[in-house]
Short mmCIF file of C-alpha atoms and ligand atoms in Angstrom, two decimals:
data_model
loop_
_atom_site.label_atom_id
_atom_site.label_comp_id
_atom_site.label_asym_id
_atom_site.label_seq_id
_atom_site.Cartn_x
_atom_site.Cartn_y
_atom_site.Cartn_z
CA MET X 1 126.34 -136.05 -1.02
CA LEU X 2 122.94 -137.80 1.16
CA ASP X 3 124.45 -135.41 4.22
CA ASP X 4 123.85 -132.51 2.25
CA ARG X 5 120.32 -131.11 2.85
CA THR X 6 120.26 -128.42 1.10
CA MET X 7 120.30 -131.85 -2.06
CA PHE X 8 118.22 -133.67 -0.31
CA GLY X 9 115.53 -132.41 2.75
CA GLN X 10 113.55 -135.15 4.21
CA LEU X 11 114.91 -138.78 3.62
CA THR X 12 113.13 -142.28 2.29
CA ALA X 13 113.95 -146.02 2.73
CA ALA X 14 113.77 -147.80 0.04
CA ASN X 15 113.46 -151.22 1.73
CA SER X 16 114.69 -151.57 5.43
CA MET X 17 111.38 -150.18 6.70
CA LYS X 18 109.02 -152.63 5.34
CA TRP X 19 107.01 -155.19 7.22
CA ASP X 20 109.98 -158.01 5.77
CA ALA X 21 112.92 -156.31 7.89
CA THR X 22 110.93 -154.84 10.81
CA GLU X 23 108.38 -157.37 12.08
CA PRO X 24 110.51 -160.88 10.40
CA GLU X 25 108.02 -162.87 13.04
CA GLN X 26 105.16 -162.56 14.11
CA GLY X 27 105.20 -159.81 17.51
CA VAL X 28 109.27 -160.02 16.87
CA PHE X 29 110.12 -156.34 16.16
CA THR X 30 113.32 -155.03 14.89
CA PHE X 31 113.76 -151.34 13.43
CA ALA X 32 117.74 -151.73 13.20
CA GLN X 33 117.48 -150.75 9.90
CA GLY X 34 115.14 -148.71 9.51
CA ASP X 35 117.42 -146.73 12.66
CA VAL X 36 119.96 -147.02 10.10
CA ILE X 37 118.28 -144.05 8.01
CA ALA X 38 116.44 -142.28 10.66
CA ASN X 39 119.80 -141.56 13.01
CA LEU X 40 121.15 -140.80 9.16
CA ALA X 41 118.17 -138.19 9.03
CA ARG X 42 118.26 -136.78 12.30
CA GLN X 43 121.86 -136.28 12.41
CA ASN X 44 122.40 -134.42 9.16
CA GLY X 45 118.45 -132.46 10.33
CA GLN X 46 116.41 -134.03 7.41
CA LEU X 47 112.84 -135.00 7.46
CA LEU X 48 112.23 -138.98 7.53
CA ARG X 49 109.43 -140.50 5.36
CA GLY X 50 108.57 -143.90 6.78
CA HIS X 51 107.64 -145.99 3.95
CA ASN X 52 105.23 -148.74 3.95
CA CYS X 53 103.30 -150.23 6.80
CA VAL X 54 100.84 -152.51 4.79
CA TRP X 55 101.66 -153.85 1.42
CA HIS X 56 101.32 -156.53 -0.69
CA GLN X 57 105.33 -157.11 -1.28
CA GLN X 58 108.36 -157.34 0.51
CA LEU X 59 105.52 -159.58 3.36
CA PRO X 60 107.07 -162.01 6.19
CA SER X 61 105.68 -165.46 4.74
CA TRP X 62 104.19 -165.49 8.05
CA VAL X 63 101.63 -162.91 7.45
CA THR X 64 100.43 -163.89 4.25
CA SER X 65 100.62 -167.89 4.72
CA SER X 66 98.99 -168.48 7.90
CA ASN X 67 95.94 -168.12 6.70
CA PHE X 68 94.73 -166.15 9.26
CA ASN X 69 91.06 -165.73 9.65
CA ALA X 70 89.50 -161.54 9.58
CA ALA X 71 89.46 -160.95 13.00
CA GLU X 72 93.21 -162.12 13.42
CA LEU X 73 94.81 -160.27 10.39
CA THR X 74 93.00 -157.10 11.57
CA SER X 75 94.74 -157.41 15.01
CA VAL X 76 98.47 -158.23 12.99
CA ILE X 77 97.39 -154.92 11.18
CA GLN X 78 97.00 -152.61 14.38
CA ASN X 79 100.07 -154.55 15.56
CA HIS X 80 101.96 -153.48 12.43
CA CYS X 81 101.20 -150.16 11.58
CA VAL X 82 103.00 -147.41 13.89
CA SER X 83 103.03 -144.78 10.85
CA TRP X 84 104.22 -143.13 7.38
CA ASP X 85 102.95 -144.08 3.97
CA VAL X 86 100.63 -146.62 5.55
CA VAL X 87 99.18 -148.19 2.81
CA ASN X 88 100.86 -149.39 -0.59
CA GLU X 89 99.56 -149.43 -3.69
CA PRO X 90 96.28 -150.57 -3.14
CA LEU X 91 94.06 -149.92 -6.70
CA ASN X 92 95.11 -151.91 -9.69
CA ASP X 93 95.58 -150.23 -13.18
CA ASN X 94 91.82 -150.81 -13.54
CA GLY X 95 90.08 -148.81 -10.43
CA THR X 96 89.63 -151.81 -8.39
CA PHE X 97 90.98 -152.89 -5.33
CA ARG X 98 93.78 -155.11 -5.38
CA SER X 99 93.92 -158.87 -4.79
CA ASP X 100 96.45 -159.72 -1.73
CA VAL X 101 96.24 -161.25 1.78
CA PHE X 102 94.75 -158.16 3.09
CA PHE X 103 91.84 -157.23 0.32
CA ASP X 104 91.38 -161.17 0.32
CA THR X 105 90.36 -161.65 3.67
CA LEU X 106 88.95 -158.49 5.16
CA GLY X 107 88.03 -156.12 1.87
CA GLU X 108 88.64 -152.34 1.94
CA SER X 109 88.18 -152.18 5.76
CA TYR X 110 91.58 -152.99 5.87
CA ILE X 111 92.33 -149.30 4.87
CA GLY X 112 90.83 -147.81 7.69
CA ILE X 113 92.32 -150.95 9.78
CA ALA X 114 96.14 -149.81 9.16
CA LEU X 115 94.73 -146.27 9.35
CA LYS X 116 93.51 -146.19 12.61
CA ALA X 117 96.24 -147.96 14.45
CA ALA X 118 98.73 -146.17 12.96
CA ARG X 119 96.64 -142.55 14.55
CA ALA X 120 96.44 -144.59 17.64
CA ALA X 121 100.29 -144.81 17.58
CA ASP X 122 101.64 -141.79 16.43
CA SER X 123 98.87 -138.79 16.12
CA ASN X 124 101.08 -136.38 14.72
CA ALA X 125 103.02 -138.62 11.90
CA LYS X 126 100.92 -137.63 9.24
CA LEU X 127 98.90 -140.42 7.00
CA TYR X 128 99.36 -141.58 3.58
CA ILE X 129 98.07 -144.22 0.93
CA ASN X 130 100.76 -144.42 -1.64
CA ASP X 131 100.78 -145.70 -5.49
CA PHE X 132 101.73 -145.16 -8.56
CA ASN X 133 99.57 -144.24 -12.06
CA ILE X 134 97.23 -142.55 -10.41
CA GLU X 135 99.23 -139.14 -11.79
CA GLY X 136 97.32 -137.87 -14.26
CA PRO X 137 93.78 -137.89 -14.89
CA GLY X 138 92.24 -141.48 -15.26
CA VAL X 139 90.11 -144.19 -13.89
CA LYS X 140 92.68 -144.94 -10.99
CA ALA X 141 93.07 -141.07 -10.16
CA THR X 142 88.89 -141.03 -9.96
CA ALA X 143 89.43 -144.24 -7.81
CA MET X 144 91.68 -142.96 -5.57
CA LEU X 145 89.76 -139.67 -5.31
CA ASN X 146 86.75 -141.79 -4.16
CA LEU X 147 88.71 -143.82 -2.08
CA VAL X 148 89.90 -140.37 -0.27
CA LYS X 149 86.21 -139.65 -0.23
CA SER X 150 84.86 -142.47 1.09
CA LEU X 151 87.49 -142.76 4.04
CA GLN X 152 86.17 -139.30 4.99
CA GLN X 153 83.47 -139.59 5.33
CA GLN X 154 83.68 -142.60 7.90
CA GLU X 155 85.84 -140.98 9.41
CA ILE X 156 88.42 -142.61 9.13
CA PRO X 157 91.99 -140.14 9.37
CA ILE X 158 93.86 -140.10 6.20
CA ASP X 159 95.87 -136.79 5.57
CA GLY X 160 97.51 -137.42 2.41
CA ILE X 161 97.99 -139.28 -1.46
CA GLY X 162 101.41 -140.19 -2.17
CA PHE X 163 101.70 -139.96 -5.92
CA GLN X 164 105.07 -142.64 -6.73
CA SER X 165 105.98 -141.11 -9.96
CA HIS X 166 108.08 -144.17 -11.52
CA LEU X 167 107.96 -141.83 -15.43
CA ILE X 168 109.20 -142.36 -18.73
CA VAL X 169 111.37 -139.61 -20.65
CA GLY X 170 108.43 -138.15 -22.66
CA GLU X 171 105.35 -139.16 -21.27
CA VAL X 172 104.80 -136.94 -17.97
CA PRO X 173 101.19 -137.43 -17.99
CA ALA X 174 98.55 -134.29 -19.60
CA GLY X 175 97.48 -133.30 -16.36
CA PHE X 176 99.44 -133.35 -13.42
CA GLN X 177 99.01 -130.68 -11.61
CA GLN X 178 95.34 -130.76 -12.42
CA ASN X 179 95.26 -133.36 -10.48
CA LEU X 180 97.28 -132.98 -7.80
CA GLU X 181 94.54 -129.98 -7.51
CA ALA X 182 91.63 -132.60 -7.33
CA PHE X 183 93.34 -133.86 -4.21
CA THR X 184 93.86 -131.21 -2.58
CA ALA X 185 90.16 -129.49 -2.94
CA LEU X 186 89.50 -132.52 -0.35
CA GLY X 187 91.55 -131.41 1.70
CA ILE X 188 93.87 -133.59 1.77
CA GLN X 189 98.36 -133.03 1.09
CA VAL X 190 100.17 -134.19 -1.32
CA ALA X 191 103.35 -135.56 -2.35
CA ILE X 192 105.54 -136.88 -4.96
CA THR X 193 106.89 -140.21 -3.02
CA GLU X 194 109.27 -142.36 -5.44
CA LEU X 195 109.93 -140.13 -8.63
CA ASP X 196 112.08 -140.69 -11.28
CA ILE X 197 111.93 -140.95 -15.07
CA ARG X 198 113.20 -143.47 -16.94
CA MET X 199 114.43 -143.63 -20.73
CA THR X 200 115.60 -146.10 -23.08
CA LEU X 201 119.13 -147.36 -23.14
CA PRO X 202 121.82 -145.60 -24.22
CA GLU X 203 121.22 -142.93 -23.07
CA THR X 204 121.99 -139.63 -25.74
CA ALA X 205 121.86 -135.83 -25.32
CA ALA X 206 117.97 -135.57 -26.84
CA LEU X 207 116.62 -137.96 -24.57
CA LEU X 208 118.85 -136.38 -21.51
CA GLU X 209 117.22 -132.98 -23.00
CA GLN X 210 113.86 -134.30 -22.75
CA GLN X 211 115.00 -135.83 -18.78
CA LYS X 212 115.21 -132.99 -17.92
CA GLN X 213 112.16 -130.50 -18.99
CA ASP X 214 110.21 -133.50 -17.52
CA TYR X 215 111.71 -133.61 -14.17
CA THR X 216 111.36 -129.42 -14.64
CA THR X 217 107.82 -130.26 -15.48
CA VAL X 218 107.02 -132.58 -12.27
CA ILE X 219 108.94 -130.21 -9.92
CA GLU X 220 106.99 -127.00 -11.11
CA ALA X 221 103.47 -129.05 -10.16
CA CYS X 222 104.70 -129.89 -7.01
CA LEU X 223 105.18 -126.25 -6.66
CA ASN X 224 102.95 -124.86 -7.80
CA THR X 225 100.58 -126.73 -6.25
CA ALA X 226 99.57 -125.25 -2.64
CA GLY X 227 99.22 -128.49 -0.34
CA CYS X 228 101.64 -130.54 -2.39
CA VAL X 229 104.60 -131.02 0.65
CA GLY X 230 107.63 -131.79 -1.63
CA VAL X 231 109.08 -134.29 -3.34
CA THR X 232 110.77 -137.69 -2.97
CA ILE X 233 113.11 -139.38 -5.57
CA TRP X 234 113.38 -143.13 -5.74
CA ASP X 235 117.07 -143.53 -4.98
CA TRP X 236 119.95 -140.44 -5.69
CA THR X 237 121.91 -142.55 -8.18
CA ASP X 238 121.65 -144.48 -10.61
CA LYS X 239 124.27 -147.25 -9.42
CA PHE X 240 120.92 -148.26 -7.07
CA SER X 241 118.42 -147.48 -9.18
CA PHE X 242 115.41 -150.53 -9.18
CA VAL X 243 114.68 -150.00 -12.90
CA PRO X 244 117.11 -151.99 -14.82
CA SER X 245 115.92 -154.80 -13.65
CA THR X 246 112.17 -154.29 -12.84
CA PHE X 247 112.32 -152.65 -16.89
CA PRO X 248 114.70 -154.17 -18.98
CA GLY X 249 116.49 -152.42 -21.10
CA TYR X 250 115.82 -148.70 -19.54
CA GLY X 251 117.79 -146.52 -17.27
CA GLY X 252 119.40 -143.43 -16.73
CA CYS X 253 116.26 -142.15 -14.49
CA LEU X 254 117.61 -140.22 -11.41
CA PRO X 255 120.22 -137.16 -11.13
CA VAL X 256 123.04 -138.97 -10.85
CA GLY X 257 124.14 -141.59 -13.35
CA ARG X 258 125.78 -144.52 -12.78
CA GLY X 259 129.68 -143.52 -12.94
CA ALA X 260 129.28 -141.24 -10.35
O1 9MR O 1 113.52 -149.56 -4.51
C1 9MR O 1 112.98 -150.59 -3.99
C2 9MR O 1 113.32 -151.98 -4.59
O2 9MR O 1 115.16 -151.47 -4.06
C3 9MR O 1 112.70 -153.64 -4.02
O3 9MR O 1 113.85 -154.31 -4.45
C4 9MR O 1 111.82 -153.40 -4.32
C5 9MR O 1 110.92 -154.91 -4.34
O4 9MR O 1 109.20 -155.12 -4.59
O5 9MR O 1 110.93 -152.45 -4.20
C6 9MR O 1 111.45 -150.87 -4.52
O6 9MR O 1 110.30 -150.11 -4.26
C7 9MR O 1 109.07 -149.97 -4.64
C8 9MR O 1 108.62 -149.05 -3.03
O7 9MR O 1 108.49 -149.54 -2.10
C9 9MR O 1 107.03 -149.13 -4.05
N1 9MR O 1 106.70 -148.59 -5.13
C10 9MR O 1 107.65 -149.51 -5.75
C11 9MR O 1 109.55 -149.63 -6.00
C12 9MR O 1 109.78 -149.92 -7.06
O8 9MR O 1 109.59 -151.50 -7.00
#
């Protein structure tokens, strides 16, 4: 099914391009797993979204536990960032910066370090910051808008914002489209990058009907926004989704059910 370009115009690796997979030891790069996805996309004539470069999870312990000073960690990031969803989840839900090895050592400057390194490595790749709970207007979306403006003022390359969109049936945030437009008004792209819409189990006909409407609302918000470049669903079948383990009691979040 994944090979069908009429259904999937682009592929994203859910795990195999993360830091623990690509640089498990300092300076030792292994792209074997990521290449499987990249080659699949190439064979099928699909686009490839690189995910992700700098994130607080799935880091090898040499990054988190070496007590690098700022200069050392700067060069660690520069060495690692080749392209893609360059910075993943930099903000807390209250709009402040997330505390992790990068922010705690470098402050918000780590974001610019990563983006500039990615631009230097690949002048063609579109460079994104990707986050969740920024889909509707609110304090976190405002903080992200402010981050984009601040990067632009500093002339740091930023091409787009990814809206992860791990949503709940019946709770698509009001103002989704206007919010996308608030970002494109800054002259950048937006993308829906990790869409899934979960429901409390068991699945019922009413929940499935509401879910259909919710998927339509999200996809139409993107289609109606000039500058929204695409929609990525996070896994395509419920069989592989992260949702049931992260959100116990929830599931049925993807277009293809567990049985398929
Ligand atoms: O789908 C990914 C799952 O297989 C991993 O176990 C998990 C580890 O944290 O990461 C999942 O993907 C995450 C994505 O990289 C960033 N946004 C949240 C996604 C769900 O946790």
